[in-house]
Coordinates of C-alpha atoms in Angstrom, one line a residue:
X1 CA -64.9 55.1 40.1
X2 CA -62.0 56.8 41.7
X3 CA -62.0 58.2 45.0
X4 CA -61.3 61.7 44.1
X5 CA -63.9 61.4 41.7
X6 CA -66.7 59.8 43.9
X7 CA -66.1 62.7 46.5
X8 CA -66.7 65.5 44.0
X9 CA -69.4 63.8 42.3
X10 CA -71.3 63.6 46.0
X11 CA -70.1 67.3 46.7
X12 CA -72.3 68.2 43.5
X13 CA -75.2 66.0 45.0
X14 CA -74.6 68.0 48.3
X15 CA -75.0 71.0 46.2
X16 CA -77.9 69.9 44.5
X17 CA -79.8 68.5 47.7
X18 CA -79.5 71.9 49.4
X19 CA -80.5 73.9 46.3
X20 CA -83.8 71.9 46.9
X21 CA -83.5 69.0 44.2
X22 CA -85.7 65.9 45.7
X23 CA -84.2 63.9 42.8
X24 CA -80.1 64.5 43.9
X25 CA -78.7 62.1 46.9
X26 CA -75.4 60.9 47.9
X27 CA -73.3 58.1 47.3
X28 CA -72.8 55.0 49.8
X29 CA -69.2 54.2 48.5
X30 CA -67.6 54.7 45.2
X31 CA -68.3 50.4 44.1
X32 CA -72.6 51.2 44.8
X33 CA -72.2 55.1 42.7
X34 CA -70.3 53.0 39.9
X35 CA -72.6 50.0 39.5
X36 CA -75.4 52.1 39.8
X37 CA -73.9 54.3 36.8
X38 CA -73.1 51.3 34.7
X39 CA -76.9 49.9 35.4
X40 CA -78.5 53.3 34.3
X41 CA -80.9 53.1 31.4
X42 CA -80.6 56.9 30.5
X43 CA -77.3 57.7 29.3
X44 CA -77.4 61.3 29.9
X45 CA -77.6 60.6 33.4
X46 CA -74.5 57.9 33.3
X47 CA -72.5 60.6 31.2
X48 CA -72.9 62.9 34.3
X49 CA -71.1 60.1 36.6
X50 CA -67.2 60.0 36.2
X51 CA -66.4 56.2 35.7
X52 CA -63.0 55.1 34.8
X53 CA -61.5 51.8 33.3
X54 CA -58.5 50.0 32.9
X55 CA -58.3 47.4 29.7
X56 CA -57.5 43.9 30.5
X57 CA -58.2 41.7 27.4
X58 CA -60.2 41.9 23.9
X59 CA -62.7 41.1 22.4
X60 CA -62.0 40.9 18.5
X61 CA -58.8 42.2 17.0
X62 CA -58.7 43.2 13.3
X63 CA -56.3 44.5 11.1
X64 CA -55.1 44.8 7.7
X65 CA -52.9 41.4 7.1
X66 CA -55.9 38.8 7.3
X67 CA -54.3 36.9 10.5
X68 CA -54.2 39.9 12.5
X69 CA -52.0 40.1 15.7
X70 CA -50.5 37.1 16.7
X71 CA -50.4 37.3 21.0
X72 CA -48.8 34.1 22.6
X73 CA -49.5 35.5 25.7
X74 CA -51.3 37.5 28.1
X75 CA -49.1 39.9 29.1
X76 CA -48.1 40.8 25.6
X77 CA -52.0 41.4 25.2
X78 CA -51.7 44.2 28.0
X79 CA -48.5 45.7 26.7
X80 CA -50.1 46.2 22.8
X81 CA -53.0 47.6 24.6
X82 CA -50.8 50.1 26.2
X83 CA -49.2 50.8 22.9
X84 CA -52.2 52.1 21.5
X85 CA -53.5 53.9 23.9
X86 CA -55.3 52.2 25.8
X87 CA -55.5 53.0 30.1
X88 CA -53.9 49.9 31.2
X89 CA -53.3 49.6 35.3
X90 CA -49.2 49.6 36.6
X91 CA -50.2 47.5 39.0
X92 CA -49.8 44.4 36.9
X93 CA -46.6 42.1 36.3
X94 CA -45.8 39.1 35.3
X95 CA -44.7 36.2 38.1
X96 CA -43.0 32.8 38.8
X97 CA -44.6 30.3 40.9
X98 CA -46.7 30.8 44.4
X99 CA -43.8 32.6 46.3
X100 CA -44.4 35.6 43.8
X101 CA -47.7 35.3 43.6
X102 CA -47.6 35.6 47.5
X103 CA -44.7 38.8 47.6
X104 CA -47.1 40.9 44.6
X105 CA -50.3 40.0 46.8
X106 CA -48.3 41.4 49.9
X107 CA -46.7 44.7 48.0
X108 CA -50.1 45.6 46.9
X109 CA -51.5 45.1 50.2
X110 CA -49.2 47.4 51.4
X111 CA -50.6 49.8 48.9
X112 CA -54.1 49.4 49.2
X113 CA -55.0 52.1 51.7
X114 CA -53.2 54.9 49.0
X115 CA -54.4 53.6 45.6
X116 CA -56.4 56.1 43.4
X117 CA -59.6 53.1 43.8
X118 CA -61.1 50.7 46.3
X119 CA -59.5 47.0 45.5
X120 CA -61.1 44.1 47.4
X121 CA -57.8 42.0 46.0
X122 CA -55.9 41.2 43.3
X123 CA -56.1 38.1 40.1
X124 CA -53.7 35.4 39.0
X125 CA -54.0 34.5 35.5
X126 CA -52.0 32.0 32.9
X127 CA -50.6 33.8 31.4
X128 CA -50.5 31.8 28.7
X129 CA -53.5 32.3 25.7
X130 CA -53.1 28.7 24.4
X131 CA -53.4 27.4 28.2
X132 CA -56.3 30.1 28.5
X133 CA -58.5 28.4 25.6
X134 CA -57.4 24.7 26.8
X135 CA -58.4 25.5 30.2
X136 CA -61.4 27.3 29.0
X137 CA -64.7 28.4 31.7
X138 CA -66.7 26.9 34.4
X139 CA -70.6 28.6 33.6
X140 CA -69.1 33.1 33.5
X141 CA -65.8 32.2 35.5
X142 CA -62.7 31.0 33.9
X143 CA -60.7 27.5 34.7
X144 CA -57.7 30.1 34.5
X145 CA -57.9 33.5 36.5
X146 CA -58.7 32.9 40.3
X147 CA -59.0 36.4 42.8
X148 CA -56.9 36.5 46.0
X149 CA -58.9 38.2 47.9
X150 CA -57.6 41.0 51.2
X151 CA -58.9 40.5 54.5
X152 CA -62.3 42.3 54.7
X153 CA -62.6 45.4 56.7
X154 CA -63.4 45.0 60.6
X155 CA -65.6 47.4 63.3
X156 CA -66.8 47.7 66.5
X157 CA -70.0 47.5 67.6
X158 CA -72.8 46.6 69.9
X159 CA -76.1 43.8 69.5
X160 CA -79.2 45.8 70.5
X161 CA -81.5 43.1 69.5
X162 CA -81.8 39.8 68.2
X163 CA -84.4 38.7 66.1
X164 CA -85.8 35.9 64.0
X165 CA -86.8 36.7 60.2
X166 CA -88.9 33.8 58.5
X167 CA -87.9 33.1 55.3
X168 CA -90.4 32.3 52.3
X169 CA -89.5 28.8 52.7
X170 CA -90.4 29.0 56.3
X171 CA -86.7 29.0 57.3
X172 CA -85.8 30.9 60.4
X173 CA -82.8 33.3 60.4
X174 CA -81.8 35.2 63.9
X175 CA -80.4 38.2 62.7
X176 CA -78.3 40.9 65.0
X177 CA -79.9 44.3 64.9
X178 CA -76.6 46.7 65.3
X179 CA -75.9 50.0 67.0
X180 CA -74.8 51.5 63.3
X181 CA -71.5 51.2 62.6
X182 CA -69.4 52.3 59.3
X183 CA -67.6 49.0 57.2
X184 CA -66.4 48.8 53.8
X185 CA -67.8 52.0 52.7
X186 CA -71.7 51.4 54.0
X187 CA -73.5 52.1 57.2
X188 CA -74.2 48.6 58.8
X189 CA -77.1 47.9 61.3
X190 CA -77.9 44.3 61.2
X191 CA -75.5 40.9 60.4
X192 CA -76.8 37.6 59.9
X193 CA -76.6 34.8 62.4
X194 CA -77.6 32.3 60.0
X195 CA -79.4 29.7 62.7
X196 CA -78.9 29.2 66.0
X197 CA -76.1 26.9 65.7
X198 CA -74.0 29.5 64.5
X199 CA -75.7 31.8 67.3
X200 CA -74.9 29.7 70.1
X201 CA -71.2 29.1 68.3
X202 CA -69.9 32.6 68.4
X203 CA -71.8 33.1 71.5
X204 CA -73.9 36.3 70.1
X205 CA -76.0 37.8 73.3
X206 CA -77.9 41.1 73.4
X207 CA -75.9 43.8 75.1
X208 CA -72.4 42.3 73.6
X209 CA -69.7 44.3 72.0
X210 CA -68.9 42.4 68.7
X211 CA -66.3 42.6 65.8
X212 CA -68.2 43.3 62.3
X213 CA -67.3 42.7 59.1
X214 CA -68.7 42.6 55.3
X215 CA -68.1 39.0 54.1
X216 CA -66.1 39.3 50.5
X217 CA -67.1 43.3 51.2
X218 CA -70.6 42.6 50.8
X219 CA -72.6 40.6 53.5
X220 CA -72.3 41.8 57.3
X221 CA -71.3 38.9 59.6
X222 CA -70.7 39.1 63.1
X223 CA -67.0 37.5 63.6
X224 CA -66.4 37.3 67.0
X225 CA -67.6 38.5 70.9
X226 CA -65.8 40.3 72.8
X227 CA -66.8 38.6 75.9
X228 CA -65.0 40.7 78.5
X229 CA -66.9 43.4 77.4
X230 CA -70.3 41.4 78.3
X231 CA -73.1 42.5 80.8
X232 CA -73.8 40.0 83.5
X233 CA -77.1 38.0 83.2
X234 CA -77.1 38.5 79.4
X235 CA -79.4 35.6 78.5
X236 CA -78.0 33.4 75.4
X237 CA -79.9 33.4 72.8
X238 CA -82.3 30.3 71.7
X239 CA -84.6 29.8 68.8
X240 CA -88.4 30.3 69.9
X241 CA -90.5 27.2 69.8
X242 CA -93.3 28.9 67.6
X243 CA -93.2 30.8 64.4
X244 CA -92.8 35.1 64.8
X245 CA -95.0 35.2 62.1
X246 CA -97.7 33.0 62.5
X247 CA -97.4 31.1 66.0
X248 CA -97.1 27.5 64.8
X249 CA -94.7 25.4 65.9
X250 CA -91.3 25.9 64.8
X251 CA -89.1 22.1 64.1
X252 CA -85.2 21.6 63.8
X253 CA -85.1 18.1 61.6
X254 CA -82.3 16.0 62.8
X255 CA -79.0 16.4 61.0
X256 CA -79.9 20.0 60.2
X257 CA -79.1 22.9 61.4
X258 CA -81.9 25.3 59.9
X259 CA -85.4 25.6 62.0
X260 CA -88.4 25.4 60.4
X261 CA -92.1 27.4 60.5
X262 CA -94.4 24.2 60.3
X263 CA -97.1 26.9 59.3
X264 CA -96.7 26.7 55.6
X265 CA -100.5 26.9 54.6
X266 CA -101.2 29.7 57.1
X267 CA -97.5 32.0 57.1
X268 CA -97.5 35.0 56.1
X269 CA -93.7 35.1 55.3
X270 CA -94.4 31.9 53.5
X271 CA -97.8 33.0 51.4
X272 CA -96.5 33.7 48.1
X273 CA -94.3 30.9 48.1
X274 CA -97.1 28.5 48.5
X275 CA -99.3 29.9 46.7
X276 CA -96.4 29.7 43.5
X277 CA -96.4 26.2 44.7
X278 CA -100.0 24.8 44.8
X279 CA -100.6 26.5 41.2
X280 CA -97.5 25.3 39.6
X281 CA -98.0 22.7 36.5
X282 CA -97.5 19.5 38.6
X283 CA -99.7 20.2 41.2
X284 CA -103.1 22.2 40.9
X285 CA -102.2 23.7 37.5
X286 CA -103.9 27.1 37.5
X287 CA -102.9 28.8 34.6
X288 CA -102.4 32.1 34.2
X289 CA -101.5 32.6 38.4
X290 CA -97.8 33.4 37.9
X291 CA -95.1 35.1 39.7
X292 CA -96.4 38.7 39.2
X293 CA -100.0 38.0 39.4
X294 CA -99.1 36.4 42.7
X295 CA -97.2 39.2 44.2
X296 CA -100.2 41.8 43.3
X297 CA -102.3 39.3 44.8
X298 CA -100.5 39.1 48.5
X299 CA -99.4 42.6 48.9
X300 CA -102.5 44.2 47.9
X301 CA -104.5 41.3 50.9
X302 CA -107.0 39.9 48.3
X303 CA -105.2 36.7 49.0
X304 CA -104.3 35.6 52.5
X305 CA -104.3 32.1 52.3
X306 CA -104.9 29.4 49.6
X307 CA -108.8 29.1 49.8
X308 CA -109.1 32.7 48.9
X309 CA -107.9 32.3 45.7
X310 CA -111.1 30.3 45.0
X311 CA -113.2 33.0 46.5
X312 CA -112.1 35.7 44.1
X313 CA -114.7 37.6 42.4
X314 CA -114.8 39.2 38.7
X315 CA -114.8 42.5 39.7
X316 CA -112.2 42.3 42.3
X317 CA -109.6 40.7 39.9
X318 CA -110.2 43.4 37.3
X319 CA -109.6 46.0 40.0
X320 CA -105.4 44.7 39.7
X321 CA -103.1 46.7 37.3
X322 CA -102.6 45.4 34.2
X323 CA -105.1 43.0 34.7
X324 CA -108.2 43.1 31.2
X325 CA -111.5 41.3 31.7
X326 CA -110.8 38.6 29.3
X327 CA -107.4 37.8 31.5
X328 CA -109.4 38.1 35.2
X329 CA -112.4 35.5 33.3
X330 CA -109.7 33.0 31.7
X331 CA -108.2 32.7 35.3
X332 CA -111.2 32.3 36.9
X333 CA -111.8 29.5 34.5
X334 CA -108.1 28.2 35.5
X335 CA -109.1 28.2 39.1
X336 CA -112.9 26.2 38.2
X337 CA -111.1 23.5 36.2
X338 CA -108.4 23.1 38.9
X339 CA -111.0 22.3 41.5
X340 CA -111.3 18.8 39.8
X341 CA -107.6 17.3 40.5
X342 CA -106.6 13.7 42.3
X343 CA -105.3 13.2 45.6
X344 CA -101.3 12.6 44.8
X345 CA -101.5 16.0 43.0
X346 CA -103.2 18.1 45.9
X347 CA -100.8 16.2 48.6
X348 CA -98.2 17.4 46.3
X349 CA -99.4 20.8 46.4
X350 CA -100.1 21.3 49.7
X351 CA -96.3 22.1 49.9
X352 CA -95.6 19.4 52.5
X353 CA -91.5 19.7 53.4
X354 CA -89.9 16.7 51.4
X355 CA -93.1 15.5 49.8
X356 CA -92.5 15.9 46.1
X357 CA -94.3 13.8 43.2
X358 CA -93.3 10.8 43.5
X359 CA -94.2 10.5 47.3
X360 CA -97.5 12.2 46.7
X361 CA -98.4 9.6 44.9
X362 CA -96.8 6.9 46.9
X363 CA -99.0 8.1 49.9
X364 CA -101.8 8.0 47.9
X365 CA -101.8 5.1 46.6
X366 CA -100.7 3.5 49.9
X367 CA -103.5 5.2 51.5
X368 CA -106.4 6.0 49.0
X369 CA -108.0 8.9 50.9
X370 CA -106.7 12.1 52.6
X371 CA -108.3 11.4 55.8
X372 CA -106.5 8.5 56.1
X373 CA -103.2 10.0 55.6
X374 CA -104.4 12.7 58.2
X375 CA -104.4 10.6 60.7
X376 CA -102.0 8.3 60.1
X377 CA -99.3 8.3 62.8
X378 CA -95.6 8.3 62.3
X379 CA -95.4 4.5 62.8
X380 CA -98.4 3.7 59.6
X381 CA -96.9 6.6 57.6
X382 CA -93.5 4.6 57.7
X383 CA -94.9 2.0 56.1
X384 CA -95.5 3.7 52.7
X385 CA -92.8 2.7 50.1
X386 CA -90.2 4.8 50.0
X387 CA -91.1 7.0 52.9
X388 CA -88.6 7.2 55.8
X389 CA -88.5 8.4 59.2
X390 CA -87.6 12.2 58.0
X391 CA -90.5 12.2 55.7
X392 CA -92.9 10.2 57.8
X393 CA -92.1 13.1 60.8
X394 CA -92.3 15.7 58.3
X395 CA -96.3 14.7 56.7
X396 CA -97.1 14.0 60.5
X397 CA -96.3 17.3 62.1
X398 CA -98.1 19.3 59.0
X399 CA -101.4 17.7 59.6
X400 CA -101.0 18.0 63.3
X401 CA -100.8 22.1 63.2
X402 CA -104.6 23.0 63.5
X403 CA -103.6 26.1 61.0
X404 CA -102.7 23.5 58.1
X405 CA -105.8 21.2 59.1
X406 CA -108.1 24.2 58.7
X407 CA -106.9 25.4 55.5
X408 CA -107.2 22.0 54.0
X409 CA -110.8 21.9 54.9
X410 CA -111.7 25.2 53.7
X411 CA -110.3 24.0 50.2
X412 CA -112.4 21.1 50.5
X413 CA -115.3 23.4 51.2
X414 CA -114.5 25.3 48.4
X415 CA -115.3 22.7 45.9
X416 CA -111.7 21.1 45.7
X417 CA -112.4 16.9 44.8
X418 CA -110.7 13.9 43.8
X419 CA -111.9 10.3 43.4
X420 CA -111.1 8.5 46.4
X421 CA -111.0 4.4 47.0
X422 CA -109.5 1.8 48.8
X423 CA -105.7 1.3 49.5
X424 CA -103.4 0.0 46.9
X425 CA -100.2 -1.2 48.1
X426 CA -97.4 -0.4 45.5
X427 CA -96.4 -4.1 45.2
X428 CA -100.3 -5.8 44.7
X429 CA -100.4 -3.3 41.2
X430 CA -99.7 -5.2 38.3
X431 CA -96.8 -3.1 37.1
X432 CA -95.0 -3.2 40.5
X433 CA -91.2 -3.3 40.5
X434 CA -91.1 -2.6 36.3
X435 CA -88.9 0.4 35.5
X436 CA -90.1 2.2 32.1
X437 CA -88.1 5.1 30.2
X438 CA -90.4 7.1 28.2
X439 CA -88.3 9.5 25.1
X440 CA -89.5 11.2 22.3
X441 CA -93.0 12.2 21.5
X442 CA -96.0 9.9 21.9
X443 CA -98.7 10.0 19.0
X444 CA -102.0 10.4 21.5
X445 CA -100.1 10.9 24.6
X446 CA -98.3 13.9 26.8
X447 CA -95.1 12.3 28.4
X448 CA -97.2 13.3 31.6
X449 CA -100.3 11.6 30.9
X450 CA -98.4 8.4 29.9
X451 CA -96.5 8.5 33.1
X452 CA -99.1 8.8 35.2
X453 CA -100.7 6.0 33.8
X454 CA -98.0 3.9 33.9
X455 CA -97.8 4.9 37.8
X456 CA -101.0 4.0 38.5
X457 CA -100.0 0.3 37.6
X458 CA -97.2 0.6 40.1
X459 CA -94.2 0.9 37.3
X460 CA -91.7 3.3 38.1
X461 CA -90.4 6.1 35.7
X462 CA -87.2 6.7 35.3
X463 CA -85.6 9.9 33.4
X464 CA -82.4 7.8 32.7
X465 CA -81.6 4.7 30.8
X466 CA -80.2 1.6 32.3
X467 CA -79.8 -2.1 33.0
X468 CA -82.2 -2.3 35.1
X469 CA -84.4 -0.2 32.9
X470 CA -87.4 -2.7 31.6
X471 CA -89.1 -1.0 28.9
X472 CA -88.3 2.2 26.7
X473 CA -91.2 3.9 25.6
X474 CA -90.2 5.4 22.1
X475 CA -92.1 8.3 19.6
X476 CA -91.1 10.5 17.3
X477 CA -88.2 12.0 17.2
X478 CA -86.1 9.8 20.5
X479 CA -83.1 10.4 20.8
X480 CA -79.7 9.2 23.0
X481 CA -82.0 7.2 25.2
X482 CA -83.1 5.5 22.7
X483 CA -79.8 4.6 21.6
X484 CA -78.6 4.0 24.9
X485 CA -81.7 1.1 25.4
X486 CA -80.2 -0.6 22.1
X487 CA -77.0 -0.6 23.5
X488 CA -78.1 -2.2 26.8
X489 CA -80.5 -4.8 25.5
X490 CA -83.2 -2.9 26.7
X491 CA -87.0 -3.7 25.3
X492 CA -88.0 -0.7 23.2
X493 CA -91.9 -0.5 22.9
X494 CA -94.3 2.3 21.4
X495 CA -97.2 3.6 22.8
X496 CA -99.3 0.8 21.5
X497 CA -97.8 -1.4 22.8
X498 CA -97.1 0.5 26.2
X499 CA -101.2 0.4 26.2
X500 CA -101.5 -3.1 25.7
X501 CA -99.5 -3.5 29.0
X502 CA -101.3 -1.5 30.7
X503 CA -104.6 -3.3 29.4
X504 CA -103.3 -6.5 30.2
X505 CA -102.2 -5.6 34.1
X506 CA -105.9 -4.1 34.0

């Protein structure tokens, strides 16, 4: 959208505003009123916003002879597109190694303050189309076209506050709450510290005058202090020891820089998170509790922490939008069957920082009953296969928060069970230190159901095929890895005979 065009489409919202319309309002910048155009569903409202466009490539080219134009190169393409009427930009020319690249980057700069648009910077592309399709794309962005981007524009302003937002991961962000100050075309009043690393780096204190920018013209950062400008006694700022949120402790891992809530069971900030997380397939597997459901769940407070989910009645799930009787009873049925699960799944869903299946099951297996892992100090957790110091810390300082502790009873106490027994250490199972590939589909068994059998043996399954693979486990319809086991030497087995080795370690 071009300026003169964004400022007499907001002088027509002005108008509208003051002639009492509640549904007119004004414009940030002219990049927000043209997205927001291009977005719009009715098109009788996008007719009424004046966008513009400059033609930069095609699509499909047809024409009477059957080859139809025959371009060699990019800048031809932009030249026929001129010729026939399309609005192509003058800002555009062809150039010779990085010194011109560097001189047209510089002369537009120059420009940039008087040009018709906003630019954020300008693109180099081959010019060359049979270099174009050699080259070809990386996911949307092409191996040929890269953007040269301007320095982003810069203010003045002053920290009034610093505070710490809890992500739903648990992550702690110190973000600075401005005195409002114009950049890039939008009114910015807080910037991102990103943890307190960066924090203590750049020095960031309340009371300090700082220099503000929008990162690529879209995220505020604070760039720099200007310390002479600082109050004396201003504190520097530190990360608080206990979550804003929730009060439990708050941990910085070693060799990371992010801090932690340790509160995921009993967070706030983290409640819909875990509660995506404990009904997911591979944990508790309660169908039907998606992302939606979820959200309806924790902003309308029917669900504050995990064990409430199991103390939902009938009439208050029918009370949701969108939500039928037959829906609220075959979730309710979700949420009954769940209650009968095994230990390595609900470790797994208890959302435990670096404890995904595999460890679940480890711990399980190592251990045999929650309690045990409960109390297991750092030193015993360490000795579960395949757990390390960062992990061991991790599983410790979740069941040491009282929050976590009580939530994990309350699911107990809500009928939550799994067969418990004695310890199993991975290398006493018969299976122990055998590597199976399973591929294709299985005549009586789910890949998941033959995997966690072979697991419970102590085998270990892989998703990839090599030479130290030991068996491949091939159904119907296997494909590469199959191949890639006859290629190696690799034993390929079917289920029956995948059962017969599990019979046989039995």
């Amino acid at each position: 959208m071009r300026r003169d065009d964004f400022e007499a489409l907001n002088e027509r919202m002005r108008e509208r505003m003051a002639a009492g319309d509640k549904a007119a309002k004004t414009f940030v910048n002219p990049r927000n009123a043209a997205a927001g155009a291009v977005r719009q569903l009715d098109s009788g409202i996008a007719r009424q916003r004046p966008l513009s466009f400059y033609a930069y490539g095609l699509g499909e080219v047809t024409s009477p002879d059957a080859g139809g134009p025959d371009f060699a190169a990019h800048w031809q393409v932009l030249q026929a597109l001129k010729a026939w009427g399309f609005p192509v930009s003058d800002l555009v020319q062809p150039a010779q190694g990085a010194s011109e690249l560097i001189a047209f980057h510089a002369a537009v700069a120059a420009q940039r303050d008087s040009l018709p648009f906003d630019i954020d910077g300008v693109v180099y592309k081959v010019d060359s189309l049979e270099l174009q399709r050699e080259l070809g794309f990386v996911t949307r962005e092409p191996r040929w076209a890269v953007a040269h981007k301007y320095p982003a524009q810069e203010q003045l302003t002053t920290v009034q506050a610093i505070d710490v937002q809890v992500g739903r991961t648990g992550k702690l962000t110190p973000v600075a709450k401005l005195a409002p100050v114009f950049v890039g075309g939008v009114t910015v009043t807080n910037a991102t510290l990103h943890n307190e690393l960066e924090a203590r780096r750049k020095d960031v204190r309340v009371g300090d005058t700082v220099v503000v920018r929008r990162a690529g013209d879209v995220i505020p950062e604070v760039v720099s202090v200007l310390a002479d400008k600082r109050v004396d006694g201003a504190p520097e700022f530190s990360m608080p020891t206990h979550c804003p949120v929730c009060d439990s402790a708050v941990v910085r891992e070693e060799g990371e820089a992010d801090h932690r809530c340790t509160g995921g069971l009993f967070c706030a900030a983290q409640r819909k998170q875990a509660l995506l997380h404990f009904a997911s397939r591979r944990a508790m597997d309660i169908e039907g509790l998606g992302e939606k459901l979820v959200e309806q769940l924790v902003d309308g407070n029917v669900v504050k922490a995990l064990p409430d989910l199991y103390r939902m009645g009938f009439v208050a799930l029918t009370a949701l939008e969108r939500m039928a009787a037959k829906s609220a009873q075959n979730l309710l049925d979700a949420l009954e069957k769940s209650k009968q699960t095994t230990l390595a799944r609900f470790l797994f869903a208890l959302g435990i920082r670096h404890v995904g299946e595999t460890t679940a099951k480890d711990l399980a297996r190592h251990f045999g009953t929650l309690d045990a892992i409960m109390a297991a100090s750092t030193d015993q957790l360490l000795q579960t296969p395949d757990v390390g110091p960062v992990v061991a810390e991790s599983i410790h300082t979740f069941f040491q928060q009282p929050h976590n502790r009580e939530v994990v009873e309350q699911l107990r106490a809500v009928g939550i069970t799994w067969p418990e027994g004695e310890p199993a250490p991975a290398a006493l199972l018969p299976l122990a230190g055998k590597t199976f590939v399973l591929t294709g589909t299985l005549p009586t068994l789910s890949r998941d159901e033959a995997k966690e059998m072979l697991e419970a043996a102590g085998a270990k399954v892989s998703g990839s095929v090599s030479k130290k693979t030991h068996y491949v486990v091939a159904g119907e319809e296997a494909g590469s890895k199959l191949d890639k086991a006859r290629e190696l030497g690799v034993a390929v087995i079917d289920e029956i005979e995948m059962r017969a080795l599990l019979g046989d370690a039995a």
